[in-house]
Tab-separated table of C-alpha atoms in Angstrom:
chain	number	residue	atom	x	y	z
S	1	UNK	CA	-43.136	-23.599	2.220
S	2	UNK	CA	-42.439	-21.746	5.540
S	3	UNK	CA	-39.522	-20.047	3.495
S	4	UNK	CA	-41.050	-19.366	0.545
S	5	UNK	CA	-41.627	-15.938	-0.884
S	6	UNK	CA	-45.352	-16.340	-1.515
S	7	UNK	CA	-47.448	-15.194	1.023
S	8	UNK	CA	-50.052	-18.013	0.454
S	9	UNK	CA	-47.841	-20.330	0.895
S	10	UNK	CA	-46.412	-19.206	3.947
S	11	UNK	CA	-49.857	-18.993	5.514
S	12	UNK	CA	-50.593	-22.608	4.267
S	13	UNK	CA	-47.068	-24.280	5.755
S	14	UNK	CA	-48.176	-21.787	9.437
S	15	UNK	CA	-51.564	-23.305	9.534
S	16	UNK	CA	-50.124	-26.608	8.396
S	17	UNK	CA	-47.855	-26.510	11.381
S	18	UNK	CA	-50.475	-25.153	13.961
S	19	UNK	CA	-52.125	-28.308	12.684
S	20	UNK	CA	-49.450	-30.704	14.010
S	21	UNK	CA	-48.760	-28.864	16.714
S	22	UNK	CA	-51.691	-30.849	18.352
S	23	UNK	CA	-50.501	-33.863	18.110
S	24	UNK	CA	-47.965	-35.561	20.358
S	25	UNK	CA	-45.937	-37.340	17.872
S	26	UNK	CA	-44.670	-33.502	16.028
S	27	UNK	CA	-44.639	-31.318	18.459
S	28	UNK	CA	-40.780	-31.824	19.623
S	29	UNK	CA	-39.792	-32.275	15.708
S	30	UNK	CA	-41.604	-28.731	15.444
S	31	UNK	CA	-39.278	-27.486	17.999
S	32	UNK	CA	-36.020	-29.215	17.515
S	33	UNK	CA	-35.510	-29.561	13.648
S	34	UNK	CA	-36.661	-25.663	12.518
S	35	UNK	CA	-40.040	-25.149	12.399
S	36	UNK	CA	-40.059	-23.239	15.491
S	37	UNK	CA	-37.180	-21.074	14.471
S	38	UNK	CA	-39.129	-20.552	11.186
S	39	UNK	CA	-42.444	-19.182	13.270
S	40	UNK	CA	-40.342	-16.946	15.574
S	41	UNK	CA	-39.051	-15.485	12.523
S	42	UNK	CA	-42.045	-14.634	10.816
S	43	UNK	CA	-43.308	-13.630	14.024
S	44	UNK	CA	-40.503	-10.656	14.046
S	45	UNK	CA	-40.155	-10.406	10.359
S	46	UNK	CA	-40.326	-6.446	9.200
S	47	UNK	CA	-41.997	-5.530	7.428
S	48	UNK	CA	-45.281	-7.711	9.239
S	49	UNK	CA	-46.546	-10.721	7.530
S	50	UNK	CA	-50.552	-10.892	6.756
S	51	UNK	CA	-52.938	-10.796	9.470
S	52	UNK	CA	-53.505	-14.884	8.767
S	53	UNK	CA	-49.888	-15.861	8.565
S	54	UNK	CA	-49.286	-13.753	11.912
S	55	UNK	CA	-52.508	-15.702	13.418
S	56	UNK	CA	-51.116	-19.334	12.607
S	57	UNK	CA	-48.140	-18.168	14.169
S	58	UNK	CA	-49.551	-17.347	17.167
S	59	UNK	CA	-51.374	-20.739	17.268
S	60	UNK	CA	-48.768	-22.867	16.432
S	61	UNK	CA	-46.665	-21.650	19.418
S	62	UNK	CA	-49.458	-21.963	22.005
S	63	UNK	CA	-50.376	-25.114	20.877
S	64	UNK	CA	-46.876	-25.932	21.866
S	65	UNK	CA	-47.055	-24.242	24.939
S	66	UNK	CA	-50.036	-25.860	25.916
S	67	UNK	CA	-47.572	-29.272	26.078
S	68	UNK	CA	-45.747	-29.324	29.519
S	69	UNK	CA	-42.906	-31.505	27.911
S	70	UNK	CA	-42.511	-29.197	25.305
S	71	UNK	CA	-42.166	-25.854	27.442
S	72	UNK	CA	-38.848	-25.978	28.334
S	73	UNK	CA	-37.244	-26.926	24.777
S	74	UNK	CA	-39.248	-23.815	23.256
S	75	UNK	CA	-36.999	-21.562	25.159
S	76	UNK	CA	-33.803	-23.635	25.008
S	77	UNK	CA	-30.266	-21.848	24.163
S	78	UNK	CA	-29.820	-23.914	21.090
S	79	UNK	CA	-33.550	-23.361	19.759
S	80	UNK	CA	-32.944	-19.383	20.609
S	81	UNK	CA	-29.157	-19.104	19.915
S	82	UNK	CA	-30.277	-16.220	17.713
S	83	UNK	CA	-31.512	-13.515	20.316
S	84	UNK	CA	-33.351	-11.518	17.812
S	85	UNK	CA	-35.472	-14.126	16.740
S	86	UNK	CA	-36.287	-15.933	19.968
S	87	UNK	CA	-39.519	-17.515	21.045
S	88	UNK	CA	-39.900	-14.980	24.025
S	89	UNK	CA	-39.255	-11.946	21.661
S	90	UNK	CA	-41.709	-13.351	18.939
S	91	UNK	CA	-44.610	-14.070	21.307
S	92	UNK	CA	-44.127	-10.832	22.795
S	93	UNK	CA	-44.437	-9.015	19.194
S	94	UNK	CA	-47.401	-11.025	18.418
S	95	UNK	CA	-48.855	-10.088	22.185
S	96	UNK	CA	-48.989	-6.521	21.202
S	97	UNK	CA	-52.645	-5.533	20.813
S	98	UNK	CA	-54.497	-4.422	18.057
S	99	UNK	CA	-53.822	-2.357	15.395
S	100	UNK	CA	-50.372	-3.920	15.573
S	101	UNK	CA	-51.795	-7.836	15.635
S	102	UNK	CA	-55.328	-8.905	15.167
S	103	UNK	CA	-57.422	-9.732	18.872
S	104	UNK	CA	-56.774	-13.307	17.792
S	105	UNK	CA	-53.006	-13.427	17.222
S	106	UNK	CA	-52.509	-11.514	20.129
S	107	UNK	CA	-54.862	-13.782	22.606
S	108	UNK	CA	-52.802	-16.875	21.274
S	109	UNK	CA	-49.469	-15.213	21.945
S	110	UNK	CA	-50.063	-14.141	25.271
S	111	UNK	CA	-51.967	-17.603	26.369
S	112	UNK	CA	-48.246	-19.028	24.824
S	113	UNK	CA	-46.583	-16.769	27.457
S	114	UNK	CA	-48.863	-17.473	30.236
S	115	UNK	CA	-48.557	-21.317	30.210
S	116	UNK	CA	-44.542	-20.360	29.871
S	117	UNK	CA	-44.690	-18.323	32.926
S	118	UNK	CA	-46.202	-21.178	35.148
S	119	UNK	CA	-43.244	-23.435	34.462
S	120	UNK	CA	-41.084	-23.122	37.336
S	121	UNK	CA	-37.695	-23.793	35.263
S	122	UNK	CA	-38.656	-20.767	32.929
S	123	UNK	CA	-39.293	-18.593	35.214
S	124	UNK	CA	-36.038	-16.458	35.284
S	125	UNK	CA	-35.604	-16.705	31.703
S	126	UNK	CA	-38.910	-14.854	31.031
S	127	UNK	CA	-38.664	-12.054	34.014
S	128	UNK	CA	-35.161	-11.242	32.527
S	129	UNK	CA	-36.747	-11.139	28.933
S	130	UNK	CA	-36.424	-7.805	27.484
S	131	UNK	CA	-36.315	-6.150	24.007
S	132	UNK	CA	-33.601	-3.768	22.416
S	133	UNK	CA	-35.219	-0.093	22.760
S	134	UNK	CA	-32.819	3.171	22.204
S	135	UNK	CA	-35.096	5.169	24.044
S	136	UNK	CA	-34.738	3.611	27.505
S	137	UNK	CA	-31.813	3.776	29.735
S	138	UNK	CA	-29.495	0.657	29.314
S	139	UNK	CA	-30.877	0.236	26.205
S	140	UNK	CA	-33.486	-2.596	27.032
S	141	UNK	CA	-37.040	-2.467	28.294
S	142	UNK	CA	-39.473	-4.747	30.168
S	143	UNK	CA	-40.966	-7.798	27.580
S	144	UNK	CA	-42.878	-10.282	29.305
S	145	UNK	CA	-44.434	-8.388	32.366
S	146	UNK	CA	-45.839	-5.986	29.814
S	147	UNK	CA	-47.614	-8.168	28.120
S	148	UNK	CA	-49.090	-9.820	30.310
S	149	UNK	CA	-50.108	-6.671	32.307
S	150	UNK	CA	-51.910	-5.807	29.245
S	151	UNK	CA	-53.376	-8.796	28.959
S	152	UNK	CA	-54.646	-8.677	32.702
S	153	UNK	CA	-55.915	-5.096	31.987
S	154	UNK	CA	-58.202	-5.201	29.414
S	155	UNK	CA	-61.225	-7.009	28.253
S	156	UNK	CA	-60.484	-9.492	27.098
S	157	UNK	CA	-61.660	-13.344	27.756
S	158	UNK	CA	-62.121	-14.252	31.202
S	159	UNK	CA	-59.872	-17.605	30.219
S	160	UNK	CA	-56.945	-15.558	29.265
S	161	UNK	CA	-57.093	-12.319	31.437
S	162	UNK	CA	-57.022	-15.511	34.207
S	163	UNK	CA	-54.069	-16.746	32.561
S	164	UNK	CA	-52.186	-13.510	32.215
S	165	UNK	CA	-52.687	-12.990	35.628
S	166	UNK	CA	-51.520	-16.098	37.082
S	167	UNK	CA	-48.568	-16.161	35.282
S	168	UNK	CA	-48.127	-12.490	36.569
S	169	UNK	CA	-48.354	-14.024	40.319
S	170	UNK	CA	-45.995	-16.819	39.267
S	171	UNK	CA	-43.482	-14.748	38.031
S	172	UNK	CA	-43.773	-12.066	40.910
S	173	UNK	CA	-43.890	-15.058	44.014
S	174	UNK	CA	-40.217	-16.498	41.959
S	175	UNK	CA	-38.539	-13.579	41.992
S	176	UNK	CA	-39.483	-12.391	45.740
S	177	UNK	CA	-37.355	-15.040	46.514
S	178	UNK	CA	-34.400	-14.379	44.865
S	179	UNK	CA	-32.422	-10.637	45.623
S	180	UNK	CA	-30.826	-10.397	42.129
S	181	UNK	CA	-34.278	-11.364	40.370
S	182	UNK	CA	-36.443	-8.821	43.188
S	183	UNK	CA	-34.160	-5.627	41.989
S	184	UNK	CA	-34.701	-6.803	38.280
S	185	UNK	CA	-38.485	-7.053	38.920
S	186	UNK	CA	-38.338	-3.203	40.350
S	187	UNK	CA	-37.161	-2.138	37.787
S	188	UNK	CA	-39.004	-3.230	35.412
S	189	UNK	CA	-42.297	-2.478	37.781
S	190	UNK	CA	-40.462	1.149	37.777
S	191	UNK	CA	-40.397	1.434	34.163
S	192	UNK	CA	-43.528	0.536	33.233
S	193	UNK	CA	-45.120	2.549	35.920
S	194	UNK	CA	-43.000	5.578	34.503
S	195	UNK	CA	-44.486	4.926	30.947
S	196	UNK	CA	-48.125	4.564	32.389
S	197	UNK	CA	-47.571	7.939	34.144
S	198	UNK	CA	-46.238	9.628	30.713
S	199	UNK	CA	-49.108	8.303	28.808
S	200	UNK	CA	-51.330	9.644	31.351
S	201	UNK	CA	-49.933	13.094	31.570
């Protein structure tokens, strides 16, 4: 149904999966055998899905999140092999704020990337996590410490502005103790700091 070409469907097989994302005995089918391939790509599909397909979505995938066991297979090279539709590029899409997702899609997302960022074996793969952009130099810009700055910035729930931010400190303590991963967090810091400045101006 996830596949289908009826919208009503696809919202029914999203919330059908956000569903059994809660329990223990799915959640690593979810992940291994498609379905979480299937949400990253409606996540990232162009043009956007409804605001309710978008929404389960962004459920399903913090539901997962929310599972410690789980974390690490969500961002696994065989699960992502496809860098264009990757977990860390679809919760990113569906952590942009409103008018691009509803509040609610866009709380889920970013409590996904949150509980991410606290697990210490992912936290190099989400500080390098970027997304094509022809406008910046190199042709990539920051991903995950934008939304979650974002997140931390405006006002939203206490729970998740708490959650954005932690993750932030998670993320910043890693790479402060790594060289290669300290320049790659400047630069990023740079970048965004560059953008706020632009917007400003």
């Amino acid at each position: 149904l996830a596949y289908s070409r009826a919208d009503q469907e696809r919202e029914s097989a999203c919330n059908a999966l956000a569903n059994l994302a809660l329990r223990d005995e799915f959640q690593e089918l979810i992940v291994r055998e498609g379905g979480l391939r299937r949400l990253n790509q409606l996540a990232l599909k162009r043009p956007p899905q409804s605001s309710n397909v978008r929404f389960f979505v962004a459920l399903a995938l913090a539901r997962l999140a929310k599972q410690p066991d789980v974390r690490l297979p969500m961002l696994d090279s065989s699960v992502n092999a496809d860098e264009n539709n990757s977990t860390v590029r679809a919760l990113v899409q569906l952590g942009q704020p409103p008018p691009t997702n509803p509040s609610r899609a866009s709380r889920q997302a970013i409590d996904a990337l949150a509980l991410l960022a606290l697990e210490d074996g992912l936290h190099h793969k989400l500080l390098v996590a970027a997304i094509p952009d022809a406008s910046v130099q190199g042709g990539q810009r920051p991903a995950v410490l934008e939304a979650l700055l974002w997140q931390a910035a405006e006002k939203q729930p206490a729970d998740f502005k708490r959650g954005a931010l932690l993750a932030l400190r998670a993320l910043i303590s890693h790479a402060t103790q790594n060289a290669q991963l300290l320049q790659v967090l400047n630069e990023q810091l740079n970048f965004i700091w560059m953008v706020a400045n632009e917007a400003l101006s």
